[in-house]
PDB file of C-alpha atoms in Angstrom:
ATOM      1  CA  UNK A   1      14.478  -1.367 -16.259  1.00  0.00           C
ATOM      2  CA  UNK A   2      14.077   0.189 -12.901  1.00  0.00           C
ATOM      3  CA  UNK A   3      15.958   3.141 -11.627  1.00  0.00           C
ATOM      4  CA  UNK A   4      16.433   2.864  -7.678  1.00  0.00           C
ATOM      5  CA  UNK A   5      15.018   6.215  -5.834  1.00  0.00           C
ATOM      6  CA  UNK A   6      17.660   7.213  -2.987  1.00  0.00           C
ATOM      7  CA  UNK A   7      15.646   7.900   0.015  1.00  0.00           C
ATOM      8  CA  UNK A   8      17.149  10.567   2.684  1.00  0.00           C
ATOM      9  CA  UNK A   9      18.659   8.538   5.884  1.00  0.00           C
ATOM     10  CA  UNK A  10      16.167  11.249   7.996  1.00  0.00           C
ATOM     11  CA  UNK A  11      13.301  10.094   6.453  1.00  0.00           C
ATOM     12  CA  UNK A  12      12.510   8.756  10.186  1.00  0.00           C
ATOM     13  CA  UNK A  13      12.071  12.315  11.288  1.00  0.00           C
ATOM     14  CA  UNK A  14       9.934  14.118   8.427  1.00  0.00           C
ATOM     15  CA  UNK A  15       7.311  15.154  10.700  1.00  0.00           C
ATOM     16  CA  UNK A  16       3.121  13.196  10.915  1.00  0.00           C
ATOM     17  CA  UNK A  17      -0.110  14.859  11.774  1.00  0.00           C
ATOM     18  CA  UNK A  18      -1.487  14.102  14.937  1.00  0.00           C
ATOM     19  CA  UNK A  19      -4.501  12.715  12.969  1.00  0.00           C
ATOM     20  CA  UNK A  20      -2.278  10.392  10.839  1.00  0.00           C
ATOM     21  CA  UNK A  21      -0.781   9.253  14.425  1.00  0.00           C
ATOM     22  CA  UNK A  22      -4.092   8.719  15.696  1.00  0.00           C
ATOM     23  CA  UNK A  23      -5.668   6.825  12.468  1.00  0.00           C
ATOM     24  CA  UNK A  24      -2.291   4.650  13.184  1.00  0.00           C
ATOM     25  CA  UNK A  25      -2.873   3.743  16.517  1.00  0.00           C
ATOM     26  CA  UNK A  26      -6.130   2.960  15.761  1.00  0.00           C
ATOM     27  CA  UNK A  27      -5.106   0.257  13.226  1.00  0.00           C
ATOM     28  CA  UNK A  28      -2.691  -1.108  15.357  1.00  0.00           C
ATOM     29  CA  UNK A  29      -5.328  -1.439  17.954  1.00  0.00           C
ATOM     30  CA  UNK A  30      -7.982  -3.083  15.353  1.00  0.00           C
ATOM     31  CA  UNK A  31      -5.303  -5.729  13.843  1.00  0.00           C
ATOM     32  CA  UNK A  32      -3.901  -6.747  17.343  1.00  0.00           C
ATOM     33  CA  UNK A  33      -7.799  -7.339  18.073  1.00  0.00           C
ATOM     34  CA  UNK A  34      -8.113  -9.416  15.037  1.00  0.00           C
ATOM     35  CA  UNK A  35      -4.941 -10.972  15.559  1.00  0.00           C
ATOM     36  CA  UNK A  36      -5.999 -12.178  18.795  1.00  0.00           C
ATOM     37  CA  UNK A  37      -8.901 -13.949  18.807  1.00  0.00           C
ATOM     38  CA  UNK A  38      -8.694 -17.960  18.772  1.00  0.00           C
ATOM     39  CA  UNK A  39     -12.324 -18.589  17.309  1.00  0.00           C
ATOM     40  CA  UNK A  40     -11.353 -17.129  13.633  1.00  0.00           C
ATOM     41  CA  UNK A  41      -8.637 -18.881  11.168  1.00  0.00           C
ATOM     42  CA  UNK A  42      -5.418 -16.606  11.448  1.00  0.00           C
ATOM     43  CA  UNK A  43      -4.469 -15.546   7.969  1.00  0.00           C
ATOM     44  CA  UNK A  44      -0.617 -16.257   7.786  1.00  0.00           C
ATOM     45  CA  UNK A  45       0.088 -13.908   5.103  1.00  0.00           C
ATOM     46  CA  UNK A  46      -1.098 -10.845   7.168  1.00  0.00           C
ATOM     47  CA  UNK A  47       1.936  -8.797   8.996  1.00  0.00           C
ATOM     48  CA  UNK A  48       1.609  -5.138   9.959  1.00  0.00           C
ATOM     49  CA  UNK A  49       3.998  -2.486   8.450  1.00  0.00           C
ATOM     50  CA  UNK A  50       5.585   0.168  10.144  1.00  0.00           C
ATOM     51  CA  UNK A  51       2.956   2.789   8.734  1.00  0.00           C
ATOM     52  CA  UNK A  52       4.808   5.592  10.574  1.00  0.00           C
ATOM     53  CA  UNK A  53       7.490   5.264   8.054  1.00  0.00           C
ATOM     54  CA  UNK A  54       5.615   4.506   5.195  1.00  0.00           C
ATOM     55  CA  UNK A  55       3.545   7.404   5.704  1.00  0.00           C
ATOM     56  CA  UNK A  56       7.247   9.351   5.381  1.00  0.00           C
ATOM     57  CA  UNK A  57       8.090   7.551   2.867  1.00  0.00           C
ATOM     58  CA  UNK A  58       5.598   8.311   0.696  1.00  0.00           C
ATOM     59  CA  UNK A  59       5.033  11.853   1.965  1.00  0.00           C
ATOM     60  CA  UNK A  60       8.493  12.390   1.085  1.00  0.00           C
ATOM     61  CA  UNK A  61       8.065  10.446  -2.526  1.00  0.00           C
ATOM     62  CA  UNK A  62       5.006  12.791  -2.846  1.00  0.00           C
ATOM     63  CA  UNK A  63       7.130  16.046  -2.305  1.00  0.00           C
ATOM     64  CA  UNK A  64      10.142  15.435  -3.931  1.00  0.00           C
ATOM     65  CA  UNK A  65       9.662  12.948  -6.998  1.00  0.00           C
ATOM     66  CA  UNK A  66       7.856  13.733 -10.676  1.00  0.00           C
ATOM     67  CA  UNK A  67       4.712  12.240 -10.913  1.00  0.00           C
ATOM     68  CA  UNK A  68       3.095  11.000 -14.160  1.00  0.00           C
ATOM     69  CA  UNK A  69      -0.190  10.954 -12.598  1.00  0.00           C
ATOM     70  CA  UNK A  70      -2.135  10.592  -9.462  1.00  0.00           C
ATOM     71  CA  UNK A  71      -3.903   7.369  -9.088  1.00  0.00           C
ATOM     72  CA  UNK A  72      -2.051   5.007  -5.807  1.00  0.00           C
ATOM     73  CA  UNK A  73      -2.548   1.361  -5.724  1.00  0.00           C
ATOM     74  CA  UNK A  74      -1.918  -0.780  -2.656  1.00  0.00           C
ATOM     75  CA  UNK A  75      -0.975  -4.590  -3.383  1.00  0.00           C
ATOM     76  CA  UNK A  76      -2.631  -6.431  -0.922  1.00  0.00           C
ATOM     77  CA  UNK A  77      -3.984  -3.839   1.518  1.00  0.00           C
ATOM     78  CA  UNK A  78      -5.171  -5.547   4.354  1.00  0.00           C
ATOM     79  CA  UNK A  79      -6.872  -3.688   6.915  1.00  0.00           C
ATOM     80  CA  UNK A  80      -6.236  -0.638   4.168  1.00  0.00           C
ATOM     81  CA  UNK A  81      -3.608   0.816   6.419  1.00  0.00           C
ATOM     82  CA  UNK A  82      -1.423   2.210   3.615  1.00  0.00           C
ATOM     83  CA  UNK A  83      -4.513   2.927   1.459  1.00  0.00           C
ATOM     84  CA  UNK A  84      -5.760   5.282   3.769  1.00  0.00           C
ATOM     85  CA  UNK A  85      -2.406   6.891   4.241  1.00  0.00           C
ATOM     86  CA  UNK A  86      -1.865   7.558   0.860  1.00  0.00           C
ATOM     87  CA  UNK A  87      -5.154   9.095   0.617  1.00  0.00           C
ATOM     88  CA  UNK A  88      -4.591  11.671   3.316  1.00  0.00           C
ATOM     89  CA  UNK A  89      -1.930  12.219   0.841  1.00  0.00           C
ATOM     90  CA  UNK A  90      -4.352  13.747  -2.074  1.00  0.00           C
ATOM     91  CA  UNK A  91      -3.603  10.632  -4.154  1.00  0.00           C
ATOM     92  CA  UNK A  92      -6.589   8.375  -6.073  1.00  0.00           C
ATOM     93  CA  UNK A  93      -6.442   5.686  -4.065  1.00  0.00           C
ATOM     94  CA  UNK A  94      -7.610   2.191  -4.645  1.00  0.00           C
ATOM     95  CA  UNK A  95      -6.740  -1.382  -2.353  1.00  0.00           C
ATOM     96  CA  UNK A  96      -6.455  -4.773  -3.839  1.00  0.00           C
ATOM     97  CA  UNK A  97      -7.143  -7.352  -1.604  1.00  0.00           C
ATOM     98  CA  UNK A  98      -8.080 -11.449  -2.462  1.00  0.00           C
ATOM     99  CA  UNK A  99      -8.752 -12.225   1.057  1.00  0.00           C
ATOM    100  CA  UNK A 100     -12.563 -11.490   1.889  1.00  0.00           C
ATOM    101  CA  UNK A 101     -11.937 -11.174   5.638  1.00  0.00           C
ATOM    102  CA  UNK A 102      -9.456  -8.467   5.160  1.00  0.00           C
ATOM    103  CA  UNK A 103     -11.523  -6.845   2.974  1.00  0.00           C
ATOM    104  CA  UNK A 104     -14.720  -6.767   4.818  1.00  0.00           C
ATOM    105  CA  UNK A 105     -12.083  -5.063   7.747  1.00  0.00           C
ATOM    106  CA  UNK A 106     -10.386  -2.490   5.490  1.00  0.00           C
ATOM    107  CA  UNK A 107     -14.116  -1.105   4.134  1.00  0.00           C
ATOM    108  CA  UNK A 108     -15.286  -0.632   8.356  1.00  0.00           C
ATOM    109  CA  UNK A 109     -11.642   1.411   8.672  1.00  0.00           C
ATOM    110  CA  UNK A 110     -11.847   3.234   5.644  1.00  0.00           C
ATOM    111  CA  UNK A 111     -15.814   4.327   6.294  1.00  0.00           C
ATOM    112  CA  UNK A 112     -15.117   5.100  10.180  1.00  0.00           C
ATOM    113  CA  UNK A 113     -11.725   7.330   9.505  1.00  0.00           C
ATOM    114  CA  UNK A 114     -13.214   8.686   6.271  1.00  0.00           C
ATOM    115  CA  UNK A 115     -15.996   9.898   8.132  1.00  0.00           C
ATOM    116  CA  UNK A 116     -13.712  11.003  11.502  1.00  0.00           C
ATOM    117  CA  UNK A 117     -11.558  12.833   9.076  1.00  0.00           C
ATOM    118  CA  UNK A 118     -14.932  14.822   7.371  1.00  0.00           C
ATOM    119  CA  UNK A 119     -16.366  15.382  10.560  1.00  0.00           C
ATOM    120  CA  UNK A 120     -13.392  17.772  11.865  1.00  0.00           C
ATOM    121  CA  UNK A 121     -13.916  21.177  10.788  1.00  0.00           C
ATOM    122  CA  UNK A 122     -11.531  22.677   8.194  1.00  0.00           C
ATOM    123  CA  UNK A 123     -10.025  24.889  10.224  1.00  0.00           C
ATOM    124  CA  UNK A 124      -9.209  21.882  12.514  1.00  0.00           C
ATOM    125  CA  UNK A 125      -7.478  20.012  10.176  1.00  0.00           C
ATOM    126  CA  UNK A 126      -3.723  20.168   9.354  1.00  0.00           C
ATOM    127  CA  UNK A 127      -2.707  21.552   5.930  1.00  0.00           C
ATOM    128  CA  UNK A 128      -1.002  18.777   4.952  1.00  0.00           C
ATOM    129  CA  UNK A 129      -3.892  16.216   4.941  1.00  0.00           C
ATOM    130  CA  UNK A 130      -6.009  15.863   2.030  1.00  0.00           C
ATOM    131  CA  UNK A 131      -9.912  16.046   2.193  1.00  0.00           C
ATOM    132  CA  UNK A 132     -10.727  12.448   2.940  1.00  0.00           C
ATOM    133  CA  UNK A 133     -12.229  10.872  -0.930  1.00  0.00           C
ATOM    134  CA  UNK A 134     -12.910   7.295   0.713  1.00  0.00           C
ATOM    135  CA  UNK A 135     -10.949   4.980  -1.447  1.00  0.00           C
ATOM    136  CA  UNK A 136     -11.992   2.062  -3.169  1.00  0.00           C
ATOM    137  CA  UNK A 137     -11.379  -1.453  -2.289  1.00  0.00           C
ATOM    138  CA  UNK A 138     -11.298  -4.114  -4.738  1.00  0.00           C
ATOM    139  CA  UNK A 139     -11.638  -7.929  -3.853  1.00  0.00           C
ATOM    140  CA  UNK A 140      -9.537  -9.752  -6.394  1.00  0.00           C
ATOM    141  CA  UNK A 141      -5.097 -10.577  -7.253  1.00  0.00           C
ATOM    142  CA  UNK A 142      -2.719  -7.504  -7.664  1.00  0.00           C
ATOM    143  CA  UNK A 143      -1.169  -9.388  -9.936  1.00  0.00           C
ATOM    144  CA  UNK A 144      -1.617  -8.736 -13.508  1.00  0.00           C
ATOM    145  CA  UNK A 145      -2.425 -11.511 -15.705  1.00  0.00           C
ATOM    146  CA  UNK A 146       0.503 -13.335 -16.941  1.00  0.00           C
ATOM    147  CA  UNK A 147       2.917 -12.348 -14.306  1.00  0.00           C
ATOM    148  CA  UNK A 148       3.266 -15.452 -12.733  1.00  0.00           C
ATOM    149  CA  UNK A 149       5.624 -16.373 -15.259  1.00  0.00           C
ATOM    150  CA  UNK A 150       8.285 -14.068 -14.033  1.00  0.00           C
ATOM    151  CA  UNK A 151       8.206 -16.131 -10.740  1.00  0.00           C
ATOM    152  CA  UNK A 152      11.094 -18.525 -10.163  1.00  0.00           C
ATOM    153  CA  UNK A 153       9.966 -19.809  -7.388  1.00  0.00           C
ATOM    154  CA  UNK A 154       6.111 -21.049  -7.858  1.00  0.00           C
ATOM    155  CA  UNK A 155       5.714 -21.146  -3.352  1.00  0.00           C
ATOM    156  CA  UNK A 156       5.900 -17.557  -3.912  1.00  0.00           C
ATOM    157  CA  UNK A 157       2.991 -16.257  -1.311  1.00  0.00           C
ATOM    158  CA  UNK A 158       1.746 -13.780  -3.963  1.00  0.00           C
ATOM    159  CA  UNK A 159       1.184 -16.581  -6.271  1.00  0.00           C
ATOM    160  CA  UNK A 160      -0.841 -18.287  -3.596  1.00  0.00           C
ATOM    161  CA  UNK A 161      -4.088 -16.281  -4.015  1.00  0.00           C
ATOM    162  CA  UNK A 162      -6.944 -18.383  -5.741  1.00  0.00           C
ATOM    163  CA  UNK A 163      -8.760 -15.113  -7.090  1.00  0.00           C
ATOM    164  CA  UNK A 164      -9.052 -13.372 -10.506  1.00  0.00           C
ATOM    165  CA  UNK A 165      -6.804 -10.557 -11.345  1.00  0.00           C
ATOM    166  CA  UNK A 166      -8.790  -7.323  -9.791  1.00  0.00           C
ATOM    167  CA  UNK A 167      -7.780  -4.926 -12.667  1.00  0.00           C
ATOM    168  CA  UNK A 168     -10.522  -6.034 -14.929  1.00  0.00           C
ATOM    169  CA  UNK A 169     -13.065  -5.180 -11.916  1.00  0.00           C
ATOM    170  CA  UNK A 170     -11.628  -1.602 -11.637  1.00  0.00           C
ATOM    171  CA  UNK A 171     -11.537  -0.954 -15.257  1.00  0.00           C
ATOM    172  CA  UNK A 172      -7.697  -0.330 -14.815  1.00  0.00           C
ATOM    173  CA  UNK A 173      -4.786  -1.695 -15.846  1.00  0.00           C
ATOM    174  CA  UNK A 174      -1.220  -1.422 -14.012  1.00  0.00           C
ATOM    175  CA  UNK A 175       0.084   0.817 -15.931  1.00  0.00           C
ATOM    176  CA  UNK A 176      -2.654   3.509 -15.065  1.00  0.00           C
ATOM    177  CA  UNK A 177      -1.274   3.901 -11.694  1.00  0.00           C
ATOM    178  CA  UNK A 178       1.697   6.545 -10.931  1.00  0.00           C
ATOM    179  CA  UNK A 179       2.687   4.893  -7.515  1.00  0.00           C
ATOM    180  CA  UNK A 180       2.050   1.298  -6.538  1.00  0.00           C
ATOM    181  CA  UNK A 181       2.962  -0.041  -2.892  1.00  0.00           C
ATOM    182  CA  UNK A 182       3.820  -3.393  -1.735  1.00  0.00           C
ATOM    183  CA  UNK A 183       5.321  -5.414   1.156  1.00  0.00           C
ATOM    184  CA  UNK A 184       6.729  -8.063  -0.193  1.00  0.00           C
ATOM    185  CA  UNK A 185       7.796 -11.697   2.034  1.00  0.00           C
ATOM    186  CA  UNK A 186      11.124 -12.006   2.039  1.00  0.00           C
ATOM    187  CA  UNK A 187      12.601 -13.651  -1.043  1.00  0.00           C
ATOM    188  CA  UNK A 188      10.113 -12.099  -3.059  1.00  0.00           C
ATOM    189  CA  UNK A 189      11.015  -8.582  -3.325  1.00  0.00           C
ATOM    190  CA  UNK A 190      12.947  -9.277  -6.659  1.00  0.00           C
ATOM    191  CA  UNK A 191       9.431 -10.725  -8.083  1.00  0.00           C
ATOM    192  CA  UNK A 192       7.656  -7.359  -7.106  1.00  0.00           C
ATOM    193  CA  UNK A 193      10.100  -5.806  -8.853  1.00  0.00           C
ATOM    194  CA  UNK A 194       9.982  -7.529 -12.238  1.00  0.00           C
ATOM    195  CA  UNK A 195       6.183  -7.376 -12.406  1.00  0.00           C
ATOM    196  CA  UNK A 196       6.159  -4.261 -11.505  1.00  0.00           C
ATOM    197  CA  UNK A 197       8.707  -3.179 -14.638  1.00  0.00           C
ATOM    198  CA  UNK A 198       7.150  -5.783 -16.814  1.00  0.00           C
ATOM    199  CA  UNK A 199       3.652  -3.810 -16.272  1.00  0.00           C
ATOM    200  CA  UNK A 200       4.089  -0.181 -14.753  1.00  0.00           C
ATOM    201  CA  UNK A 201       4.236   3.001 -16.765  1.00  0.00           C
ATOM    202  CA  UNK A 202       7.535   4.704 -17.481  1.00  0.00           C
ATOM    203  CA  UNK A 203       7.786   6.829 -14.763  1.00  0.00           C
ATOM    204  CA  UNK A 204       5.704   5.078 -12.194  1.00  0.00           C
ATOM    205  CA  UNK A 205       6.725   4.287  -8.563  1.00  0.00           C
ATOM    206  CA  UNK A 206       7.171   1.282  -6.774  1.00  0.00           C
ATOM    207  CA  UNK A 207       7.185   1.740  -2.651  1.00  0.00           C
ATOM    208  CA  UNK A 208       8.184  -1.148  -0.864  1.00  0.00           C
ATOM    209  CA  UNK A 209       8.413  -1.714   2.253  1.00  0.00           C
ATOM    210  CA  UNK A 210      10.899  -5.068   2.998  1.00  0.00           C
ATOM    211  CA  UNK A 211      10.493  -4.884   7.225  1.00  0.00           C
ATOM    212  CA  UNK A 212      12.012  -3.004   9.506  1.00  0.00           C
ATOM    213  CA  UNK A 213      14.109   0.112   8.657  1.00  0.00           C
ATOM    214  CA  UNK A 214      14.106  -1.094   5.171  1.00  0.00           C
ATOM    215  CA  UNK A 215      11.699   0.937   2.620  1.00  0.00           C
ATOM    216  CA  UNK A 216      12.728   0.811  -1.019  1.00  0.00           C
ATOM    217  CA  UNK A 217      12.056   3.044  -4.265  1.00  0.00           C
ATOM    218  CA  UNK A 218      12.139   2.503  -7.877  1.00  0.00           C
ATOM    219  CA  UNK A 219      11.153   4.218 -10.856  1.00  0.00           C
ATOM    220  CA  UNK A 220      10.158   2.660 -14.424  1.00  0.00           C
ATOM    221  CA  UNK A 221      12.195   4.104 -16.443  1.00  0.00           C
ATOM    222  CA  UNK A 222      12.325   1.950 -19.766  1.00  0.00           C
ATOM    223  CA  UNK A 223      11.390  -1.726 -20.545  1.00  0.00           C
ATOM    224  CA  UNK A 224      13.157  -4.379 -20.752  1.00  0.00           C
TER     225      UNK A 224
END
């Protein structure tokens, strides 16, 4: 069963770094670029977040919540926008992605901010960003094995990836991870959700982010 996490209403105005804002507007920058060109195949699935508020969101989740541990998984990360957030966060961070284009884009963000972030001197850098640990990106399915069988609806786009399950790559299993995010396409929030109890640790937490203004919480708190 999951236990929904209230989130504040001023979660809009916790305040950001300037180098998260920066490392933002960069991404933006690099996924309008990649969205624009005409001589690539667009991938459909793709969307930008709002990263501001995630970044809020899960600075707030960070602060305020009990953690059972410290590793952060990203459900299809993309350009490893979120990844990269939560690891400015201090959190283990590792990306699953099962598109190879994406993936080869997330690693160039991840080594170029990773190594803007190590090049500013301590002194320079704001206390509440962690020392950059370059996090991992996996090619492979966030979905565990099996899970597909809580889908009732098999057009589901997270059951459209034709790639093995990642967690046997990583040496992981879901339930290792204390915080998992995911932006679900609409109509398939509720089958985040139930893979995420079937699988998740008591006491894990799911961030989701469902599109504008709307970010989401839960907590595992027993199975069902």
């Amino acid at each position: 069963m999951l236990q929904s996490i209230s989130l504040p209403r001023n979660l809009d105005t916790r305040p950001i770094p300037t180098p998260v804002h920066a490392m933002v507007h960069d991404l933006r920058c690099r996924i309008e670029a990649f969205q624009d060109r005409w001589d690539v195949p667009q991938i459909e699935q793709f969307v930008a977040a709002d990263y501001e508020l995630v970044y809020q969101t899960l600075d707030w989740v960070r602060e305020s919540q009990m953690m059972i541990g410290n590793r952060f998984v990203e459900w299809g990360c993309g350009f490893a926008a979120v990844t990269l957030l939560a690891d400015c966060l201090g959190w283990d961070c590792i990306g699953i992605e099962s598109e190879p284009t994406l993936l080869q884009h997330g690693r160039k963000t991840v080594s170029d901010w990773c190594a803007t972030l190590r090049s500013e001197p301590q002194s320079n850098r704001e206390q509440t960003l962690a020392t950059p640990a370059e996090p991992e990106l996996v090619l492979g399915n966030f979905l565990p094995t099996g899970s597909e069988e809580l889908a009732d609806d098999p057009t589901l786009p997270s059951l459209g990836h034709d790639t093995a399950t990642a967690y046997q790559e990583i040496g992981l299993e879901l339930d290792d991870f204390s915080v998992v995010y995911s932006y679900p396409w609409p109509g398939e929030d509720e089958f985040h959700e139930l893979v995420f109890d079937r699988y998740a640790a008591r006491g894990a937490i799911l961030v989701q982010f469902c599109g504008p203004n709307d970010v989401r919480a839960w907590r595992a708190v027993s199975r069902t």
